[in-house]
Amino acid sequence: MLNEVDLSRADLNLLVIFEAVMRERNVGRAAARLNLTASAVSHGLGRLRRLLNDPLFLRTPKGVVPTDRAEELAVPIADILARIRGVVAMAEPFDPKTSTRRFIIGAPDGIAAVLARKVLEGIERAGPGVGIGLRQLMVGRSRLYDRVWDDLLQPLETREIDLAILPLKEVPARFAARVLYREDFVAVFREGHPFAAEPSLDHYCRLRHLLVSETADFFGFADDMLERLGRRREIAVTVPNFMIGLAVLAETDLIGAMPRHLAAIQCARFALVTAELPLPVEPWDICLVVPRSALMDAGTAWLYDAVFTSFRAAADADASASAPRD
């Protein structure tokens, strides 16, 4: 029979210290986050190292890096702490009308710009004291169809962000998800651009293109589609986000592929126009995602519902306003 682990030697605060150091990668910053001294954090890490029989974090000139064992422990420890926080939160019911809690929502900028217009006003009405921080999430490369967005679920599991809004084809079972809308891409270019008169694939391939790529990778989803057709295009410029891309397109003869919903909101202010891409681009779901364990926290559960409800209400209002009148 296996010996039971002696939990009398364990201290929940050690897990909180582990989480802070894992997030900050720096003992001093972790101490500041926890309102402790650096000495207290270092002492706590020493106790945790002895308890788990692993160095956990190795010093470097710029801070600390986690060991393989620490990386393995990060997700289960985050889950344990989330469950405990949920239990504590249930003892003090969350009231959005009086709460001053701060939440962080992660999304790519092409989604965040759509989210900000349709959601933030609704959340402010429901929770006037609640603060919302938008954190940009971007992949390290530009191929949307290789499940690369799945990597961005990690900040949810480590509780760096409260919710994520991402284009996902599949959502792992440990997450709850709701589809906000369907998205695809359109061609975007300045008014008077010659592509408007001849929006063909041949013309598209002859043009010089702008690509949104945080890492300046010169290969995007459209290049993947073109490759399958035996075609290619010339990428002349890469930019790190869609809003910069819109500004550059407004001042050049470049053409870019942009999310349809973002283009509908932003193109008019940049004097840009759109056309359908001459490519077989499959639309995908934009999903609101949260760890199921985090929904035990009444505040996170409220935010999850509030974002979805606000977005759908704004989308319905937009649809009604654009519907033809008799």
Tab-separated table of C-alpha atoms in Angstrom, residues 6-325:
chain	number	residue	atom	x	y	z
A	6	ASP	CA	2.013	14.139	4.763
A	7	LEU	CA	0.185	17.377	3.964
A	8	SER	CA	1.024	18.793	7.383
A	9	ARG	CA	4.371	19.853	5.893
A	10	ALA	CA	2.677	21.649	2.993
A	11	ASP	CA	1.784	25.336	3.065
A	12	LEU	CA	-0.711	26.742	0.547
A	13	ASN	CA	1.249	30.005	0.493
A	14	LEU	CA	4.147	28.137	-1.091
A	15	LEU	CA	1.977	27.395	-4.119
A	16	VAL	CA	1.040	31.077	-4.353
A	17	ILE	CA	4.743	31.965	-4.329
A	18	PHE	CA	5.410	29.334	-6.997
A	19	GLU	CA	2.659	30.806	-9.201
A	20	ALA	CA	3.985	34.363	-8.826
A	21	VAL	CA	7.595	33.412	-9.600
A	22	MET	CA	6.433	31.279	-12.540
A	23	ARG	CA	4.535	34.256	-13.930
A	24	GLU	CA	7.158	36.949	-13.293
A	25	ARG	CA	10.331	34.893	-13.895
A	26	ASN	CA	11.894	37.194	-11.306
A	27	VAL	CA	11.979	36.873	-7.500
A	28	GLY	CA	11.904	40.626	-6.888
A	29	ARG	CA	8.888	41.218	-9.131
A	30	ALA	CA	7.122	38.202	-7.627
A	31	ALA	CA	7.731	39.633	-4.154
A	32	ALA	CA	6.277	42.996	-5.217
A	33	ARG	CA	3.222	41.277	-6.681
A	34	LEU	CA	2.644	39.432	-3.395
A	35	ASN	CA	3.523	42.399	-1.142
A	36	LEU	CA	6.338	40.369	0.389
A	37	THR	CA	10.070	40.903	0.690
A	38	ALA	CA	12.397	39.220	-1.789
A	39	SER	CA	13.911	37.383	1.180
A	40	ALA	CA	10.512	35.954	2.149
A	41	VAL	CA	9.915	34.732	-1.412
A	42	SER	CA	13.385	33.170	-1.581
A	43	HIS	CA	12.800	31.454	1.774
A	44	GLY	CA	9.444	30.136	0.553
A	45	LEU	CA	11.038	28.792	-2.629
A	46	GLY	CA	13.642	27.036	-0.510
A	47	ARG	CA	10.915	25.281	1.477
A	48	LEU	CA	9.098	24.337	-1.708
A	49	ARG	CA	12.287	22.965	-3.269
A	50	ARG	CA	12.818	20.721	-0.266
A	51	LEU	CA	9.190	19.615	-0.298
A	52	LEU	CA	9.218	18.752	-4.025
A	53	ASN	CA	12.867	17.645	-4.199
A	54	ASP	CA	13.634	19.828	-7.219
A	55	PRO	CA	15.425	23.184	-7.761
A	56	LEU	CA	12.260	24.463	-9.522
A	57	PHE	CA	13.859	27.763	-10.662
A	58	LEU	CA	17.419	28.371	-11.854
A	59	ARG	CA	19.041	31.784	-11.560
A	60	THR	CA	20.114	33.690	-14.683
A	61	PRO	CA	21.462	37.247	-15.133
A	62	LYS	CA	17.935	38.409	-16.044
A	63	GLY	CA	15.980	36.528	-13.388
A	64	VAL	CA	15.042	32.857	-13.092
A	65	VAL	CA	13.982	30.114	-15.484
A	66	PRO	CA	11.782	27.154	-14.486
A	67	THR	CA	13.109	23.606	-14.515
A	68	ASP	CA	11.319	20.887	-16.458
A	69	ARG	CA	9.679	19.786	-13.213
A	70	ALA	CA	8.400	23.324	-12.564
A	71	GLU	CA	6.958	23.471	-16.082
A	72	GLU	CA	5.140	20.201	-15.406
A	73	LEU	CA	3.734	21.545	-12.135
A	74	ALA	CA	2.602	24.934	-13.471
A	75	VAL	CA	-0.770	23.855	-14.854
A	76	PRO	CA	-1.882	21.578	-11.976
A	77	ILE	CA	-0.832	24.193	-9.393
A	78	ALA	CA	-2.718	26.902	-11.286
A	79	ASP	CA	-5.763	24.621	-11.338
A	80	ILE	CA	-5.510	23.939	-7.594
A	81	LEU	CA	-5.264	27.647	-6.790
A	82	ALA	CA	-8.159	28.496	-9.106
A	83	ARG	CA	-10.350	25.970	-7.338
A	84	ILE	CA	-9.404	27.336	-3.938
A	85	ARG	CA	-10.004	30.910	-5.080
A	86	GLY	CA	-13.388	29.811	-6.380
A	87	VAL	CA	-14.301	28.363	-3.000
A	88	VAL	CA	-13.230	31.562	-1.242
A	89	ALA	CA	-15.042	33.732	-3.790
A	90	MET	CA	-18.280	31.848	-3.151
A	91	ALA	CA	-18.100	32.956	0.485
A	92	GLU	CA	-18.349	36.577	-0.664
A	93	PRO	CA	-20.879	36.795	-3.525
A	94	PHE	CA	-19.712	38.788	-6.527
A	95	ASP	CA	-21.874	41.825	-7.230
A	96	PRO	CA	-20.964	43.509	-10.532
A	97	LYS	CA	-22.834	46.685	-9.558
A	98	THR	CA	-20.492	47.327	-6.627
A	99	SER	CA	-17.353	45.388	-7.587
A	100	THR	CA	-14.107	47.168	-8.504
A	101	ARG	CA	-12.421	43.970	-9.647
A	102	ARG	CA	-10.052	44.048	-12.641
A	103	PHE	CA	-10.262	41.388	-15.358
A	104	ILE	CA	-7.936	40.676	-18.282
A	105	ILE	CA	-9.263	39.485	-21.648
A	106	GLY	CA	-6.778	38.168	-24.201
A	107	ALA	CA	-7.412	38.395	-27.948
A	108	PRO	CA	-5.582	39.102	-31.221
A	109	ASP	CA	-5.858	42.775	-32.170
A	110	GLY	CA	-8.116	41.982	-35.125
A	111	ILE	CA	-10.603	40.511	-32.655
A	112	ALA	CA	-9.965	42.967	-29.804
A	113	ALA	CA	-10.980	45.912	-32.011
A	114	VAL	CA	-14.298	44.195	-32.764
A	115	LEU	CA	-14.705	43.215	-29.103
A	116	ALA	CA	-14.064	46.743	-27.810
A	117	ARG	CA	-16.818	48.219	-29.956
A	118	LYS	CA	-19.424	45.609	-29.191
A	119	VAL	CA	-18.714	44.556	-25.607
A	120	LEU	CA	-17.074	47.159	-23.374
A	121	GLU	CA	-20.045	49.512	-23.250
A	122	GLY	CA	-22.350	46.655	-22.224
A	123	ILE	CA	-19.962	45.518	-19.490
A	124	GLU	CA	-19.680	49.084	-18.189
A	125	ARG	CA	-23.453	49.317	-17.853
A	126	ALA	CA	-23.666	45.992	-16.005
A	127	GLY	CA	-20.554	46.546	-13.844
A	128	PRO	CA	-19.769	50.291	-13.678
A	129	GLY	CA	-16.796	49.809	-11.339
A	130	VAL	CA	-15.339	46.758	-13.051
A	131	GLY	CA	-12.091	47.285	-14.976
A	132	ILE	CA	-11.237	45.472	-18.207
A	133	GLY	CA	-7.709	45.050	-19.514
A	134	LEU	CA	-7.244	43.896	-23.108
A	135	ARG	CA	-4.079	41.886	-23.718
A	136	GLN	CA	-2.977	41.238	-27.289
A	137	LEU	CA	-2.432	37.583	-28.127
A	138	MET	CA	-0.416	36.755	-31.223
A	139	VAL	CA	1.076	33.557	-32.548
A	140	GLY	CA	4.730	33.174	-33.366
A	141	ARG	CA	3.986	32.440	-37.021
A	142	SER	CA	1.236	33.260	-39.457
A	143	ARG	CA	-0.289	29.948	-40.584
A	144	LEU	CA	-3.749	30.012	-39.083
A	145	TYR	CA	-4.646	26.511	-40.165
A	146	ASP	CA	-1.917	24.604	-38.291
A	147	ARG	CA	-3.640	24.798	-34.865
A	148	VAL	CA	-1.122	27.428	-33.799
A	149	TRP	CA	-3.783	29.344	-31.875
A	150	ASP	CA	-4.048	26.411	-29.469
A	151	ASP	CA	-0.762	27.532	-27.871
A	152	LEU	CA	-2.468	30.718	-26.721
A	153	LEU	CA	-4.682	28.767	-24.335
A	154	GLN	CA	-1.730	28.516	-21.952
A	155	PRO	CA	-2.187	32.034	-20.451
A	156	LEU	CA	-5.689	30.911	-19.464
A	157	GLU	CA	-4.376	27.838	-17.684
A	158	THR	CA	-1.750	29.826	-15.792
A	159	ARG	CA	-4.379	32.496	-14.980
A	160	GLU	CA	-2.424	35.282	-16.656
A	161	ILE	CA	-5.713	36.206	-18.322
A	162	ASP	CA	-9.315	35.571	-17.275
A	163	LEU	CA	-10.888	34.988	-20.698
A	164	ALA	CA	-9.576	34.499	-24.221
A	165	ILE	CA	-11.264	35.172	-27.548
A	166	LEU	CA	-9.598	33.168	-30.298
A	167	PRO	CA	-10.241	31.553	-33.694
A	168	LEU	CA	-10.359	27.876	-32.788
A	169	LYS	CA	-11.597	24.896	-34.751
A	170	GLU	CA	-11.581	22.665	-31.678
A	171	VAL	CA	-11.631	23.530	-27.971
A	172	PRO	CA	-10.129	21.059	-25.455
A	173	ALA	CA	-12.655	19.561	-23.034
A	174	ARG	CA	-11.077	21.276	-20.017
A	175	PHE	CA	-12.308	24.626	-21.388
A	176	ALA	CA	-15.807	26.044	-21.685
A	177	ALA	CA	-16.411	27.884	-24.956
A	178	ARG	CA	-19.104	29.859	-26.753
A	179	VAL	CA	-19.039	30.941	-30.390
A	180	LEU	CA	-19.324	34.717	-30.709
A	181	TYR	CA	-19.281	34.937	-34.505
A	182	ARG	CA	-17.940	33.412	-37.707
A	183	GLU	CA	-14.956	35.094	-39.315
A	184	ASP	CA	-13.124	35.040	-42.614
A	185	PHE	CA	-10.859	37.431	-44.525
A	186	VAL	CA	-11.397	40.019	-47.254
A	187	ALA	CA	-8.986	41.923	-49.485
A	188	VAL	CA	-8.424	45.505	-48.277
A	189	PHE	CA	-6.905	48.346	-50.316
A	190	ARG	CA	-7.108	52.112	-50.814
A	191	GLU	CA	-9.939	53.783	-52.683
A	192	GLY	CA	-9.214	53.886	-56.421
A	193	HIS	CA	-6.923	50.860	-56.315
A	194	PRO	CA	-6.846	48.995	-59.666
A	195	PHE	CA	-7.741	45.688	-57.948
A	196	ALA	CA	-11.316	46.956	-57.515
A	197	ALA	CA	-11.793	46.941	-61.296
A	198	GLU	CA	-10.211	43.513	-61.779
A	199	PRO	CA	-10.530	41.398	-58.595
A	200	SER	CA	-9.186	38.219	-60.218
A	201	LEU	CA	-6.701	35.673	-58.903
A	202	ASP	CA	-4.200	36.551	-61.641
A	203	HIS	CA	-4.366	40.233	-60.733
A	204	TYR	CA	-4.122	39.399	-57.017
A	205	CYS	CA	-0.916	37.429	-57.584
A	206	ARG	CA	0.655	40.266	-59.598
A	207	LEU	CA	0.197	42.817	-56.812
A	208	ARG	CA	2.528	43.652	-53.913
A	209	HIS	CA	1.094	42.612	-50.569
A	210	LEU	CA	1.104	43.595	-46.916
A	211	LEU	CA	1.105	40.769	-44.365
A	212	VAL	CA	0.289	40.988	-40.663
A	213	SER	CA	2.916	38.942	-38.821
A	214	GLU	CA	4.183	39.663	-35.322
A	215	THR	CA	7.473	37.883	-36.083
A	216	ALA	CA	7.919	39.365	-39.592
A	217	ASP	CA	7.351	35.914	-41.101
A	218	PHE	CA	6.838	36.362	-44.871
A	219	PHE	CA	4.339	33.513	-45.165
A	220	GLY	CA	0.685	33.750	-44.171
A	221	PHE	CA	-2.543	31.803	-44.528
A	222	ALA	CA	-3.154	33.260	-48.022
A	223	ASP	CA	0.258	31.975	-49.116
A	224	ASP	CA	-0.754	28.550	-47.866
A	225	MET	CA	-3.910	28.716	-49.989
A	226	LEU	CA	-1.977	29.966	-53.019
A	227	GLU	CA	0.609	27.225	-52.629
A	228	ARG	CA	-2.155	24.637	-52.862
A	229	LEU	CA	-3.246	26.263	-56.124
A	230	GLY	CA	0.300	26.297	-57.487
A	231	ARG	CA	0.444	30.097	-57.255
A	232	ARG	CA	2.400	32.644	-55.237
A	233	ARG	CA	2.364	36.344	-54.367
A	234	GLU	CA	4.967	38.953	-53.420
A	235	ILE	CA	4.986	40.051	-49.775
A	236	ALA	CA	6.441	43.564	-49.818
A	237	VAL	CA	5.884	44.544	-46.169
A	238	THR	CA	5.057	42.851	-42.881
A	239	VAL	CA	3.580	44.686	-39.881
A	240	PRO	CA	3.017	43.409	-36.326
A	241	ASN	CA	-0.737	44.004	-36.074
A	242	PHE	CA	-3.853	44.735	-38.099
A	243	MET	CA	-4.342	48.362	-37.021
A	244	ILE	CA	-0.872	49.313	-38.258
A	245	GLY	CA	-1.651	47.349	-41.411
A	246	LEU	CA	-4.771	49.415	-42.078
A	247	ALA	CA	-2.791	52.644	-41.693
A	248	VAL	CA	-0.102	51.451	-44.115
A	249	LEU	CA	-2.636	50.262	-46.696
A	250	ALA	CA	-4.292	53.704	-46.631
A	251	GLU	CA	-1.033	55.363	-47.718
A	252	THR	CA	0.271	52.860	-50.302
A	253	ASP	CA	-0.705	50.736	-53.298
A	254	LEU	CA	-0.272	47.550	-51.248
A	255	ILE	CA	-3.134	45.115	-50.768
A	256	GLY	CA	-3.760	43.178	-47.574
A	257	ALA	CA	-5.997	40.422	-46.218
A	258	MET	CA	-7.934	41.539	-43.144
A	259	PRO	CA	-10.647	40.001	-40.925
A	260	ARG	CA	-14.057	40.823	-42.397
A	261	HIS	CA	-15.554	42.137	-39.140
A	262	LEU	CA	-12.556	44.365	-38.444
A	263	ALA	CA	-12.678	45.729	-42.003
A	264	ALA	CA	-16.390	46.514	-41.658
A	265	ILE	CA	-15.675	48.602	-38.550
A	266	GLN	CA	-12.403	50.307	-39.475
A	267	CYS	CA	-12.072	50.672	-43.258
A	268	ALA	CA	-14.203	53.809	-43.603
A	269	ARG	CA	-12.040	55.840	-41.223
A	270	PHE	CA	-8.935	54.904	-43.237
A	271	ALA	CA	-10.621	55.524	-46.637
A	272	LEU	CA	-10.128	51.855	-47.498
A	273	VAL	CA	-12.399	49.528	-49.446
A	274	THR	CA	-12.800	45.750	-49.553
A	275	ALA	CA	-13.327	42.974	-52.053
A	276	GLU	CA	-13.760	39.240	-51.755
A	277	LEU	CA	-10.486	37.343	-51.762
A	278	PRO	CA	-10.065	35.308	-54.974
A	279	LEU	CA	-9.109	32.337	-52.784
A	280	PRO	CA	-11.024	29.442	-51.203
A	281	VAL	CA	-10.781	30.698	-47.601
A	282	GLU	CA	-12.770	28.650	-45.095
A	283	PRO	CA	-14.439	30.671	-42.320
A	284	TRP	CA	-13.879	29.695	-38.713
A	285	ASP	CA	-15.462	30.290	-35.317
A	286	ILE	CA	-14.336	33.093	-33.021
A	287	CYS	CA	-14.697	31.512	-29.590
A	288	LEU	CA	-14.989	32.950	-26.103
A	289	VAL	CA	-12.941	30.533	-23.963
A	290	VAL	CA	-12.436	30.049	-20.217
A	291	PRO	CA	-11.132	27.114	-18.130
A	292	ARG	CA	-14.073	25.191	-16.681
A	293	SER	CA	-12.438	25.278	-13.258
A	294	ALA	CA	-12.317	29.103	-13.408
A	295	LEU	CA	-16.116	29.260	-13.705
A	296	MET	CA	-16.306	28.339	-10.016
A	297	ASP	CA	-15.221	31.943	-9.446
A	298	ALA	CA	-18.444	33.986	-9.489
A	299	GLY	CA	-16.677	37.008	-10.975
A	300	THR	CA	-15.193	35.056	-13.871
A	301	ALA	CA	-18.541	33.349	-14.485
A	302	TRP	CA	-20.225	36.769	-14.585
A	303	LEU	CA	-17.634	38.118	-17.031
A	304	TYR	CA	-18.008	35.059	-19.269
A	305	ASP	CA	-21.777	35.611	-19.472
A	306	ALA	CA	-21.485	39.403	-19.741
A	307	VAL	CA	-19.083	39.314	-22.702
A	308	PHE	CA	-21.258	36.835	-24.577
A	309	THR	CA	-24.524	38.659	-23.826
A	310	SER	CA	-23.110	42.103	-24.651
A	311	PHE	CA	-21.573	40.921	-27.906
A	312	ARG	CA	-24.712	39.181	-29.121
A	313	ALA	CA	-26.917	42.146	-28.161
A	314	ALA	CA	-24.640	44.546	-30.081
A	315	ALA	CA	-24.528	42.203	-33.083
A	316	ASP	CA	-28.334	41.954	-33.109
A	317	ALA	CA	-28.618	45.747	-32.912
A	318	ASP	CA	-26.198	46.146	-35.835
A	319	ALA	CA	-28.149	43.622	-37.887
A	320	SER	CA	-31.407	45.415	-37.154
A	321	ALA	CA	-29.933	48.808	-38.068
A	322	SER	CA	-28.607	47.509	-41.397
A	323	ALA	CA	-31.785	45.659	-42.354
A	324	PRO	CA	-33.712	47.199	-45.282
A	325	ARG	CA	-36.684	49.342	-44.292
